[in-house]
């Protein structure tokens, strides 16, 4: 699979990495333990089997409007197959519209049933992951919020990239001139 992700501005990235560190220092699951050079705080927009030429063309158009300002809204927890602790982002009209364009780009040239339904507009919850584990309820303790720094009030999403989950390769997706 190929993800389509947005990277944060430098100040917001540092705040997320501080949250990762604090979770790890407390012995909790944290993305700080993921030592790959590809591990950067990011917002996942979609994932598709491959980035075909038509998808790339559309994504280059979408990337041309970066940077995109966003606001953090606080801590959120998900219990899917994994337990996830994250900082949520406000799904305002600009971010929702931007996400819809990315979704339409990847859906336009992907086989039916190959896209993650959690990324579908109307179901997508924009967030920056702080910790993840297969242990159910790992982040249910109310004191976890006290461990974390306050998320930035606002940030900018600056760079569009793709991660290949099979090869581990990263690719920056540039805008079209």
XYZ file of C-alpha atoms in Angstrom:
177
model
C 0.000 0.000 0.000
C 0.991 3.610 -0.538
C -0.096 6.162 2.019
C -0.771 9.805 1.254
C 0.311 11.955 4.208
C 0.896 15.546 5.218
C 3.859 16.625 7.342
C 3.657 19.294 10.032
C 5.590 22.525 10.298
C 8.742 22.404 12.430
C 7.228 23.806 15.649
C 4.273 21.390 15.588
C 6.581 18.471 14.776
C 8.723 19.310 17.823
C 5.603 19.424 20.028
C 4.517 15.984 18.795
C 7.990 14.548 19.353
C 7.903 15.959 22.915
C 4.583 14.162 23.490
C 6.136 10.954 22.116
C 9.075 11.352 24.523
C 6.846 11.946 27.551
C 4.761 8.867 26.813
C 7.904 6.760 26.385
C 9.423 8.150 29.608
C 6.231 7.093 31.434
C 6.555 3.555 30.035
C 3.572 3.938 27.711
C 3.349 3.001 24.033
C 4.790 5.827 21.989
C 5.921 6.430 18.437
C 9.226 7.579 19.953
C 10.208 3.903 20.026
C 9.855 3.652 16.243
C 13.435 4.462 15.200
C 13.014 4.410 11.426
C 14.150 7.583 9.633
C 10.717 7.541 7.952
C 8.994 8.069 11.318
C 7.791 11.670 11.334
C 4.665 13.176 12.848
C 2.126 13.223 10.044
C -1.539 13.276 9.095
C -2.613 10.280 7.024
C -5.165 11.252 4.398
C -5.580 8.013 2.449
C -3.888 4.806 1.364
C -4.098 3.083 -2.002
C -2.520 0.051 -3.669
C -0.341 2.205 -5.938
C 0.222 5.789 -6.990
C -0.658 5.623 -10.655
C 0.050 8.460 -13.094
C -3.551 9.786 -12.876
C -3.415 9.780 -9.067
C -0.038 11.541 -9.083
C -1.374 14.178 -11.487
C -4.305 14.958 -9.184
C -2.139 14.960 -6.040
C 0.279 17.411 -7.664
C -2.638 19.821 -8.143
C -3.733 19.390 -4.523
C -0.176 19.928 -3.226
C -0.029 23.306 -4.949
C -2.215 24.878 -2.242
C 0.130 23.985 0.639
C 0.761 25.043 3.336
C -2.627 24.430 4.913
C -3.344 25.910 8.364
C -4.970 23.596 10.931
C -6.012 23.750 14.578
C -5.477 21.094 17.227
C -8.541 20.294 19.337
C -7.088 18.021 22.047
C -6.519 14.388 22.903
C -8.502 11.621 21.224
C -8.440 7.835 21.679
C -9.425 5.170 19.173
C -10.056 1.492 19.853
C -9.917 -0.162 16.466
C -7.908 -3.311 16.072
C -5.246 -1.294 17.899
C -5.425 1.262 20.719
C -4.403 4.696 19.478
C -3.710 7.903 21.399
C -3.593 11.023 19.253
C -4.038 14.763 19.045
C -7.143 15.544 17.021
C -7.300 18.232 14.362
C -10.330 20.415 13.703
C -12.062 19.174 10.573
C -12.922 22.644 9.308
C -14.172 23.265 5.774
C -10.654 23.867 4.376
C -9.233 20.595 5.733
C -12.394 18.665 4.809
C -12.246 20.001 1.255
C -8.550 19.255 0.969
C -9.072 15.707 2.242
C -11.974 15.142 -0.137
C -9.762 16.125 -3.097
C -7.080 13.635 -1.987
C -9.669 10.901 -1.470
C -11.160 11.535 -4.917
C -7.680 11.423 -6.452
C -6.812 8.021 -4.972
C -10.321 6.636 -5.537
C -10.301 7.728 -9.190
C -7.732 5.100 -10.184
C -7.991 2.399 -7.480
C -10.011 -0.799 -7.639
C -13.224 -0.858 -5.627
C -12.731 -2.217 -2.112
C -8.987 -1.479 -1.959
C -9.201 1.774 0.005
C -9.343 1.997 3.796
C -12.929 2.932 4.746
C -11.646 4.885 7.798
C -10.151 7.410 5.339
C -13.421 7.957 3.486
C -14.865 11.487 3.718
C -17.498 11.537 6.434
C -15.701 8.774 8.379
C -12.180 10.234 8.504
C -11.015 11.651 11.844
C -7.955 13.837 11.276
C -5.362 13.179 13.966
C -1.645 13.018 14.671
C -0.800 9.704 16.340
C 1.146 9.867 19.592
C 1.055 6.200 20.621
C -0.273 2.903 19.314
C -0.422 -0.630 20.662
C -2.315 -3.882 20.178
C -3.147 -3.869 23.913
C -6.816 -2.896 24.247
C -7.508 0.025 26.553
C -3.826 0.941 26.906
C -4.630 4.668 26.912
C -7.804 4.594 29.032
C -6.118 6.136 32.104
C -7.305 9.729 32.565
C -3.858 10.794 33.780
C -2.358 10.274 30.350
C -3.587 13.715 29.315
C -1.658 15.186 32.252
C 1.561 13.600 30.950
C 1.280 15.259 27.583
C 2.322 18.775 26.688
C -0.493 21.014 25.533
C -0.856 20.628 21.772
C -0.088 23.723 19.736
C -3.143 25.880 19.104
C -2.424 25.870 15.419
C -0.012 24.420 12.910
C 0.609 24.279 9.202
C 0.550 21.154 7.080
C 3.488 21.776 4.793
C 4.538 18.783 2.713
C 2.686 16.010 0.904
C 4.411 12.634 0.927
C 3.767 8.964 0.326
C 5.058 5.978 2.259
C 5.334 2.547 0.650
C 4.337 0.060 3.360
C 6.053 -2.840 1.558
C 9.452 -1.317 0.793
C 9.599 1.382 3.483
C 10.420 3.988 0.841
C 9.324 7.595 1.252
C 8.469 9.859 -1.636
C 7.805 13.574 -1.462
C 4.885 14.476 -3.733
C 5.648 17.800 -5.336
C 3.167 20.277 -6.696
C 2.892 20.889 -10.400
C 4.214 24.280 -11.554
